[in-house]
Each structure stands twice: as structure tokens, then as C-alpha cells.
XYZ file of N, CA and C in Angstrom:
603
model
N -14.114 17.087 92.708
C -14.484 15.731 92.210
C -13.877 14.610 93.068
N -12.603 14.849 93.502
C -11.951 13.834 94.320
C -12.638 13.582 95.623
N -13.361 14.592 96.141
C -14.088 14.431 97.381
C -15.389 13.668 97.148
N -15.924 13.744 95.915
C -17.192 13.059 95.612
C -16.968 11.603 95.256
N -15.847 11.322 94.601
C -15.596 9.953 94.117
C -15.724 8.851 95.148
N -15.204 8.974 96.358
C -15.385 7.889 97.348
C -16.815 7.531 97.641
N -17.727 8.480 97.455
C -19.142 8.167 97.739
C -19.696 7.080 96.820
N -19.156 7.001 95.587
C -19.618 5.961 94.651
C -19.328 4.558 95.219
N -18.238 4.401 95.926
C -17.894 3.104 96.507
C -18.893 2.669 97.550
N -19.519 3.639 98.250
C -20.501 3.308 99.266
C -21.895 3.140 98.726
N -22.271 4.080 97.824
C -23.619 4.012 97.240
C -23.820 2.758 96.382
N -22.760 2.385 95.648
C -22.851 1.231 94.785
C -21.991 0.077 95.327
N -22.086 -0.108 96.620
C -21.378 -1.226 97.262
C -21.986 -2.522 96.711
N -21.155 -3.548 96.528
C -21.629 -4.831 95.913
C -22.872 -5.437 96.542
N -23.086 -5.245 97.851
C -24.249 -5.882 98.445
C -25.569 -5.244 97.961
N -25.516 -4.060 97.408
C -26.751 -3.402 96.937
C -27.099 -3.790 95.511
N -26.199 -4.344 94.762
C -26.389 -4.592 93.354
C -27.487 -5.616 93.027
N -27.549 -6.747 93.722
C -28.687 -7.696 93.471
C -30.034 -7.048 93.661
N -30.159 -6.178 94.687
C -31.423 -5.454 94.900
C -31.708 -4.500 93.791
N -30.699 -3.805 93.286
C -30.860 -2.910 92.154
C -31.270 -3.672 90.901
N -30.640 -4.813 90.652
C -31.000 -5.648 89.503
C -32.433 -6.126 89.598
N -32.866 -6.451 90.813
C -34.259 -6.882 91.017
C -35.260 -5.783 90.726
N -34.906 -4.580 91.132
C -35.783 -3.405 90.836
C -35.921 -3.206 89.356
N -34.789 -3.213 88.633
C -34.827 -3.084 87.154
C -35.677 -4.191 86.547
N -35.452 -5.434 87.014
C -36.174 -6.563 86.456
C -37.670 -6.447 86.668
N -38.087 -6.095 87.833
C -39.526 -5.921 88.122
C -40.145 -4.745 87.377
N -39.367 -3.670 87.256
C -39.848 -2.496 86.507
C -40.005 -2.800 85.059
N -39.057 -3.483 84.439
C -39.113 -3.829 83.020
C -40.181 -4.861 82.741
N -40.487 -5.728 83.717
C -41.516 -6.758 83.536
C -42.781 -6.369 84.283
N -43.082 -5.091 84.276
C -44.182 -4.550 85.090
C -45.493 -5.274 84.878
N -45.811 -5.640 83.651
C -47.117 -6.250 83.322
C -47.221 -7.687 83.790
N -46.095 -8.332 84.038
C -46.084 -9.765 84.314
C -46.354 -10.090 85.797
N -46.224 -9.114 86.663
C -46.394 -9.386 88.109
C -47.350 -8.386 88.759
N -48.106 -8.920 89.688
C -48.985 -8.020 90.478
C -48.160 -7.357 91.542
N -48.680 -6.298 92.111
C -47.909 -5.462 93.040
C -47.398 -6.226 94.267
N -48.281 -7.069 94.828
C -47.835 -7.768 96.057
C -46.709 -8.760 95.783
N -46.728 -9.327 94.570
C -45.642 -10.254 94.180
C -44.333 -9.512 94.029
N -44.397 -8.333 93.420
C -43.184 -7.493 93.271
C -42.552 -7.168 94.621
N -43.420 -6.745 95.579
C -42.921 -6.439 96.883
C -42.327 -7.673 97.583
N -42.977 -8.765 97.422
C -42.529 -10.021 98.027
C -41.156 -10.439 97.454
N -41.014 -10.395 96.163
C -39.780 -10.768 95.488
C -38.641 -9.806 95.929
N -38.918 -8.487 95.867
C -37.917 -7.487 96.194
C -37.411 -7.641 97.636
N -38.337 -7.821 98.562
C -37.928 -7.970 99.957
C -37.196 -9.247 100.245
N -37.541 -10.299 99.501
C -36.755 -11.550 99.652
C -35.321 -11.306 99.285
N -35.106 -10.663 98.150
C -33.742 -10.379 97.690
C -33.018 -9.436 98.640
N -33.703 -8.409 99.128
C -33.077 -7.465 100.028
C -32.687 -8.131 101.364
N -33.562 -8.982 101.878
C -33.267 -9.673 103.149
C -32.036 -10.553 102.990
N -32.014 -11.332 101.887
C -30.921 -12.292 101.728
C -29.618 -11.677 101.278
N -29.681 -10.625 100.458
C -28.441 -10.083 99.912
C -27.978 -8.771 100.566
N -28.812 -8.182 101.418
C -28.422 -6.925 102.096
C -28.428 -7.132 103.612
N -29.586 -7.457 104.186
C -29.690 -7.543 105.639
C -28.818 -8.636 106.247
N -28.896 -9.833 105.704
C -28.097 -10.930 106.237
C -26.613 -10.670 106.082
N -26.125 -10.184 104.901
C -24.693 -9.844 104.836
C -24.266 -8.747 105.825
N -25.148 -7.780 106.082
C -24.805 -6.713 107.071
C -24.671 -7.358 108.453
N -25.585 -8.254 108.808
C -25.508 -8.916 110.112
C -24.230 -9.753 110.203
N -23.933 -10.448 109.069
C -22.683 -11.273 109.023
C -21.473 -10.387 109.192
N -21.509 -9.201 108.542
C -20.348 -8.288 108.634
C -20.183 -7.815 110.103
N -21.260 -7.456 110.740
C -21.179 -7.001 112.131
C -20.620 -8.116 113.038
N -21.059 -9.333 112.766
C -20.540 -10.465 113.578
C -19.080 -10.681 113.310
N -18.686 -10.665 112.036
C -17.263 -10.869 111.686
C -16.419 -9.738 112.224
N -16.927 -8.534 112.208
C -16.160 -7.380 112.747
C -16.006 -7.492 114.255
N -17.089 -7.909 114.879
C -17.047 -8.061 116.358
C -16.065 -9.131 116.815
N -15.880 -10.137 115.945
C -14.934 -11.236 116.288
C -13.564 -10.968 115.738
N -13.361 -9.828 115.090
C -12.018 -9.449 114.623
C -11.604 -10.041 113.297
N -12.555 -10.639 112.571
C -12.228 -11.268 111.294
C -12.272 -10.228 110.141
N -12.895 -9.090 110.344
C -12.964 -8.031 109.320
C -12.745 -6.683 110.061
N -12.001 -5.804 109.420
C -11.758 -4.496 110.049
C -12.376 -3.322 109.311
N -12.973 -3.561 108.136
C -13.543 -2.484 107.347
C -14.681 -3.012 106.462
N -15.627 -2.118 106.183
C -16.746 -2.505 105.309
C -16.291 -2.738 103.889
N -15.133 -2.233 103.501
C -14.595 -2.424 102.141
C -13.754 -3.717 102.036
N -13.455 -4.351 103.131
C -12.764 -5.626 103.202
C -11.532 -5.610 102.219
N -10.557 -4.768 102.498
C -9.454 -4.556 101.607
C -8.422 -5.695 101.639
N -8.297 -6.396 102.781
C -7.262 -7.423 102.908
C -7.748 -8.737 102.336
N -6.825 -9.395 101.574
C -7.174 -10.659 100.907
C -7.577 -11.701 101.949
N -6.930 -11.749 103.058
C -7.208 -12.752 104.080
C -8.598 -12.636 104.703
N -9.147 -11.405 104.622
C -10.458 -11.156 105.215
C -11.603 -11.374 104.255
N -11.312 -11.578 102.981
C -12.362 -11.646 101.966
C -12.995 -13.038 101.818
N -12.306 -14.031 102.235
C -12.735 -15.397 101.942
C -14.066 -15.769 102.613
N -14.169 -15.495 103.902
C -15.413 -15.841 104.631
C -16.635 -15.070 104.073
N -16.554 -13.735 103.861
C -17.683 -13.022 103.276
C -18.100 -13.550 101.898
N -17.135 -13.925 101.070
C -17.459 -14.460 99.739
C -18.108 -15.828 99.845
N -17.654 -16.659 100.747
C -18.261 -17.947 100.943
C -19.714 -17.766 101.415
N -19.933 -16.889 102.369
C -21.278 -16.604 102.858
C -22.164 -16.111 101.704
N -21.595 -15.227 100.878
C -22.349 -14.675 99.733
C -22.769 -15.789 98.777
N -21.880 -16.759 98.500
C -22.169 -17.875 97.631
C -23.328 -18.679 98.174
N -23.329 -18.989 99.438
C -24.412 -19.766 100.057
C -25.774 -19.007 99.997
N -25.721 -17.742 100.207
C -26.930 -16.920 100.156
C -27.511 -16.870 98.718
N -26.673 -16.740 97.725
C -27.137 -16.730 96.360
C -27.722 -18.078 95.969
N -27.062 -19.176 96.422
C -27.582 -20.525 96.133
C -28.962 -20.687 96.763
N -29.111 -20.193 97.980
C -30.422 -20.214 98.646
C -31.489 -19.490 97.830
N -31.141 -18.316 97.313
C -32.104 -17.563 96.486
C -32.517 -18.252 95.245
N -31.547 -18.795 94.479
C -31.853 -19.399 93.158
C -32.514 -20.752 93.305
N -32.334 -21.421 94.437
C -32.957 -22.738 94.647
C -34.333 -22.630 95.243
N -34.565 -21.637 96.114
C -35.801 -21.598 96.884
C -36.767 -20.467 96.452
N -36.232 -19.355 95.937
C -37.109 -18.187 95.687
C -37.088 -17.737 94.250
N -35.937 -17.323 93.746
C -35.839 -16.799 92.382
C -35.598 -17.972 91.431
N -36.640 -18.727 91.175
C -36.510 -19.936 90.378
C -36.496 -19.670 88.879
N -35.962 -20.637 88.134
C -35.770 -20.436 86.697
C -37.107 -20.431 85.962
N -38.107 -21.134 86.482
C -39.415 -21.208 85.800
C -40.256 -19.960 85.947
N -40.040 -19.211 87.065
C -40.875 -18.058 87.310
C -40.144 -16.721 87.042
N -38.864 -16.654 87.413
C -38.091 -15.408 87.262
C -36.831 -15.690 86.464
N -36.995 -16.133 85.244
C -35.905 -16.657 84.429
C -34.716 -15.704 84.359
N -34.933 -14.468 83.887
C -33.852 -13.548 83.674
C -33.074 -13.230 84.977
N -33.844 -12.971 86.037
C -33.225 -12.639 87.329
C -32.478 -13.860 87.882
N -33.035 -15.036 87.659
C -32.402 -16.283 88.068
C -30.996 -16.415 87.453
N -30.909 -16.156 86.166
C -29.615 -16.256 85.495
C -28.642 -15.156 85.859
N -29.172 -13.977 86.181
C -28.347 -12.886 86.702
C -27.699 -13.300 88.016
N -28.477 -13.914 88.871
C -27.955 -14.355 90.168
C -26.949 -15.494 89.981
N -27.201 -16.400 89.051
C -26.276 -17.478 88.747
C -24.959 -16.929 88.243
N -25.044 -15.893 87.391
C -23.846 -15.211 86.921
C -23.081 -14.580 88.079
N -23.804 -14.001 88.979
C -23.196 -13.396 90.179
C -22.547 -14.459 91.054
N -23.159 -15.643 91.142
C -22.582 -16.739 91.898
C -21.291 -17.207 91.254
N -21.260 -17.342 89.956
C -20.070 -17.744 89.215
C -18.937 -16.711 89.391
N -19.286 -15.448 89.305
C -18.338 -14.356 89.480
C -17.709 -14.450 90.886
N -18.572 -14.646 91.884
C -18.100 -14.754 93.287
C -17.177 -15.941 93.503
N -17.542 -17.067 92.907
C -16.710 -18.277 93.049
C -15.335 -18.052 92.398
N -15.320 -17.417 91.250
C -14.039 -17.134 90.569
C -13.196 -16.171 91.377
N -13.830 -15.156 91.942
C -13.114 -14.210 92.815
C -12.529 -14.906 94.030
N -13.309 -15.839 94.563
C -12.870 -16.615 95.734
C -11.693 -17.512 95.380
N -11.744 -18.156 94.256
C -10.610 -19.011 93.791
C -9.375 -18.195 93.624
N -9.493 -16.988 93.047
C -8.307 -16.130 92.799
C -7.703 -15.703 94.154
N -8.482 -15.583 95.201
C -7.928 -15.227 96.499
C -6.899 -16.251 96.980
N -7.140 -17.522 96.670
C -6.209 -18.554 97.080
C -4.907 -18.509 96.292
N -4.960 -17.789 95.164
C -3.706 -17.545 94.375
C -3.147 -16.164 94.721
N -3.692 -15.576 95.812
C -3.228 -14.239 96.274
C -3.529 -13.115 95.288
N -4.611 -13.313 94.518
C -5.012 -12.294 93.535
C -6.324 -11.702 94.016
N -6.359 -10.391 94.110
C -7.568 -9.679 94.567
C -8.245 -9.017 93.374
N -9.531 -9.312 93.213
C -10.328 -8.629 92.175
C -11.246 -7.624 92.817
N -11.537 -6.535 92.096
C -12.454 -5.514 92.658
C -13.871 -6.041 92.674
N -14.420 -6.205 93.834
C -15.805 -6.696 93.969
C -16.799 -5.621 93.483
N -16.413 -4.363 93.633
C -17.264 -3.270 93.136
C -17.398 -3.320 91.619
N -16.283 -3.606 90.940
C -16.335 -3.715 89.463
C -17.036 -4.968 89.001
N -16.857 -6.065 89.790
C -17.619 -7.276 89.481
C -19.120 -6.973 89.497
N -19.520 -6.253 90.547
C -20.972 -6.003 90.728
C -21.534 -5.068 89.683
N -20.889 -3.923 89.426
C -21.476 -2.932 88.495
C -21.377 -3.427 87.068
N -20.312 -4.146 86.701
C -20.198 -4.649 85.312
C -21.240 -5.757 85.053
N -21.504 -6.597 86.071
C -22.522 -7.627 85.886
C -23.930 -7.003 85.752
N -24.176 -5.935 86.536
C -25.461 -5.242 86.426
C -25.603 -4.580 85.038
N -24.528 -3.978 84.514
C -24.562 -3.338 83.226
C -24.918 -4.328 82.111
N -24.237 -5.492 82.091
C -24.490 -6.505 81.092
C -25.908 -7.035 81.249
N -26.364 -7.204 82.451
C -27.709 -7.705 82.700
C -28.794 -6.762 82.134
N -28.609 -5.471 82.357
C -29.599 -4.464 81.880
C -29.559 -4.366 80.357
N -28.354 -4.487 79.790
C -28.265 -4.504 78.288
C -29.036 -5.732 77.743
N -28.792 -6.873 78.365
C -29.455 -8.090 77.911
C -30.966 -8.053 78.123
N -31.380 -7.529 79.277
C -32.817 -7.340 79.542
C -33.494 -6.425 78.551
N -32.811 -5.365 78.178
C -33.356 -4.410 77.226
C -33.518 -5.069 75.856
N -32.558 -5.874 75.452
C -32.642 -6.574 74.155
C -33.729 -7.610 74.187
N -33.789 -8.350 75.284
C -34.749 -9.431 75.439
C -36.189 -8.949 75.410
N -36.442 -7.845 76.089
C -37.802 -7.321 76.187
C -38.096 -6.246 75.166
N -37.097 -5.931 74.293
C -37.189 -4.886 73.265
C -37.603 -3.562 73.880
N -36.885 -3.176 74.899
C -37.144 -1.876 75.560
C -35.983 -0.932 75.290
N -36.334 0.305 74.955
C -35.315 1.341 74.717
C -34.776 1.828 76.068
N -33.550 1.442 76.366
C -32.937 1.827 77.647
C -31.590 2.506 77.449
N -31.497 3.303 76.409
C -30.164 3.947 76.084
C -29.694 4.793 77.228
N -30.599 5.595 77.811
C -30.223 6.469 78.911
C -29.708 5.678 80.117
N -30.477 4.642 80.505
C -30.059 3.803 81.648
C -28.753 3.136 81.402
N -28.564 2.565 80.205
C -27.323 1.853 79.871
C -26.168 2.841 79.851
N -26.373 4.022 79.308
C -25.311 5.018 79.295
C -24.884 5.375 80.721
N -25.839 5.597 81.611
C -25.551 5.889 83.018
C -24.760 4.747 83.661
N -25.159 3.518 83.398
C -24.478 2.392 83.961
C -23.040 2.287 83.464
N -22.819 2.534 82.169
C -21.468 2.508 81.613
C -20.611 3.591 82.282
N -21.181 4.785 82.458
C -20.477 5.865 83.130
C -20.149 5.474 84.584
N -21.114 4.805 85.241
C -20.899 4.382 86.605
C -19.730 3.435 86.743
N -19.562 2.548 85.748
C -18.366 1.667 85.767
C -17.105 2.490 85.898
N -17.048 3.594 85.123
C -15.877 4.459 85.171
C -15.729 5.193 86.487
N -16.847 5.724 86.974
C -16.836 6.459 88.246
C -16.466 5.551 89.430
N -16.980 4.326 89.408
C -16.696 3.422 90.537
C -15.238 3.000 90.451
N -14.736 2.707 89.272
C -13.329 2.392 89.096
C -12.432 3.522 89.594
N -12.798 4.731 89.220
C -12.044 5.913 89.695
C -12.110 6.062 91.202
N -13.261 5.768 91.739
C -13.484 5.832 93.184
C -12.537 4.854 93.920
N -12.465 3.626 93.390
C -11.594 2.630 94.023
C -10.134 3.016 93.949
N -9.729 3.639 92.800
C -8.361 4.126 92.672
C -8.107 5.290 93.607
N -9.068 6.194 93.702
C -8.908 7.355 94.575
C -8.761 6.945 96.055
N -9.478 5.885 96.414
C -9.412 5.380 97.801
C -8.218 4.458 98.008
N -7.444 4.224 96.913
C -6.276 3.372 96.959
C -6.657 1.963 97.424
N -7.820 1.506 96.985
C -8.313 0.180 97.373
C -7.871 -0.888 96.382
N -7.562 -0.463 95.136
C -7.205 -1.395 94.077
C -6.205 -0.826 93.149
N -5.519 -1.731 92.424
C -4.640 -1.323 91.325
C -5.464 -1.421 90.047
N -4.905 -0.908 88.928
C -5.588 -1.008 87.631
C -5.872 -2.460 87.258
N -4.876 -3.312 87.542
C -5.007 -4.745 87.247
C -6.197 -5.341 87.955
N -6.339 -5.022 89.221
C -7.444 -5.592 90.059
C -8.809 -5.118 89.543
N -8.840 -3.900 89.068
C -10.101 -3.335 88.505
C -10.465 -4.039 87.213
N -9.470 -4.288 86.364
C -9.720 -4.996 85.094
C -10.188 -6.400 85.346
N -9.533 -7.068 86.276
C -9.932 -8.444 86.645
C -11.355 -8.446 87.149
N -11.676 -7.480 88.015
C -13.055 -7.390 88.538
C -14.087 -7.154 87.445
N -13.787 -6.242 86.516
C -14.696 -5.968 85.439
C -14.933 -7.240 84.604
N -13.882 -7.953 84.274
C -14.001 -9.168 83.493
C -14.775 -10.259 84.235
N -14.459 -10.407 85.526
C -15.164 -11.437 86.312
C -16.660 -11.171 86.462
N -17.035 -9.912 86.381
C -18.461 -9.545 86.460
C -19.159 -9.676 85.139
N -18.535 -9.169 84.062
C -19.156 -9.113 82.740
C -19.222 -10.444 82.038
N -18.083 -11.191 82.024
C -18.027 -12.402 81.207
C -19.029 -13.453 81.607
N -19.207 -13.806 82.908
C -20.238 -14.810 83.255
C -21.634 -14.394 82.789
N -21.940 -13.115 82.922
C -23.258 -12.619 82.492
C -23.403 -12.778 80.982
N -22.362 -12.443 80.239
C -22.369 -12.550 78.783
C -22.531 -14.037 78.371
N -21.878 -14.914 79.035
C -21.965 -16.351 78.713
C -23.359 -16.923 78.997
N -24.003 -16.427 80.047
C -25.342 -16.901 80.410
C -26.445 -16.236 79.612
N -26.114 -15.166 78.936
C -27.153 -14.484 78.085
C -27.753 -15.450 77.059
N -26.959 -16.347 76.524
C -27.408 -17.264 75.479
C -28.488 -18.186 75.976
N -28.602 -18.356 77.312
C -29.608 -19.253 77.872
C -30.964 -18.594 78.057
N -31.018 -17.236 78.020
C -32.317 -16.594 78.205
C -32.610 -15.459 77.238
N -31.602 -14.980 76.506
C -31.811 -13.836 75.616
C -32.762 -14.191 74.462
């Protein structure tokens, strides 16, 4: 099991979570969108939240500002988080708008708030687990989406809850975080999503 645990940190890396949330959103709202719109929305999110961050990572690594894909050092986390904030703002202002993609819009806003809080904590020399921020925000979003659309998603929600545990264990196994940093990450991911639920649930 100890050999398998690190894989969770890579498979469920924070940059993949917005794309996963988009897939769930489009799947649950299947009747509301035609196929070409689903593809368009999904690829917009993937380009902005996966491809551009990967290119930014490669650039930062080439210039010596980052030494690992997990960005373990506090000093190296600030620039990637700032870039992430700008990319999310771009999405919610230009593409995933509140009038057309309400639930996904608020998920991304919650992610933006979580990222800003994590960034602020860095200036106090406090590191939060970005992995736990990501997976806990996705879990709350899927629970809210299931309630909102009256869809039975017990299996999916159970898997997501278990993934929170596996990913936390993975981060501990890799010695990337302390228990405190994992708890902070979980709270930073879940609480903004919970607070924004009242605006669309």
C-alpha cells in the first residue's frame, strides 16, 4: 500500500481538479448542453487550468524558481498560486460565466478564494496542502451538485470522501506535509465551497 499511496498525489494533482469538476458538472447537466458546447467548455477549462500551468511550471523550473512538480518549499509556491488566481479570474470573467454555467462558476470562485487564502498564509510562513484544498473543494461541490439537481450520487460521493483520506495519506507518506498542513488545506478547500453553496443550491 505504501508503494501505491504516492500515485494518488500525482493522479489527483491540484491542476487536474477543475477539469474533473467540469466533467462532473457537464455529465450531471447532460440535458442542458449540446455535445459541441460540452467539448468547448471542457477544453477551455483544460487549456486554462492544465496546459497553461504546465507551461508556466516548465518556464519557472527552467529559470530555477521551482525545483519540483509538488512545489514543497514555501518560497516557491507564491508565483504559481498568483498565476493560478489570474487564470481562474480569466475563466470566470470570460468563459464560465454566472448566467450560463452557474454552479461551475461558483465552484471556480470558491477555488479562487481558497487559493487566495493559501497565498496569504504563505506570507505568514504557513503552508497548506494544495492537494487537500483541491480534493475537499471537489467533494463539497459534488455533494452540492447532487442536492441541487436531485441526483443520487452516493457511490461517487463515497469515493470522493475516501479519496480525501488516500490523498492525505499519500502526502504524509511522501513527507510533503504535516497533519496540521493537511487539516488547514482541507478547511481552505471545503469552507469556501460551503459558504458559496447558499448562492446556488
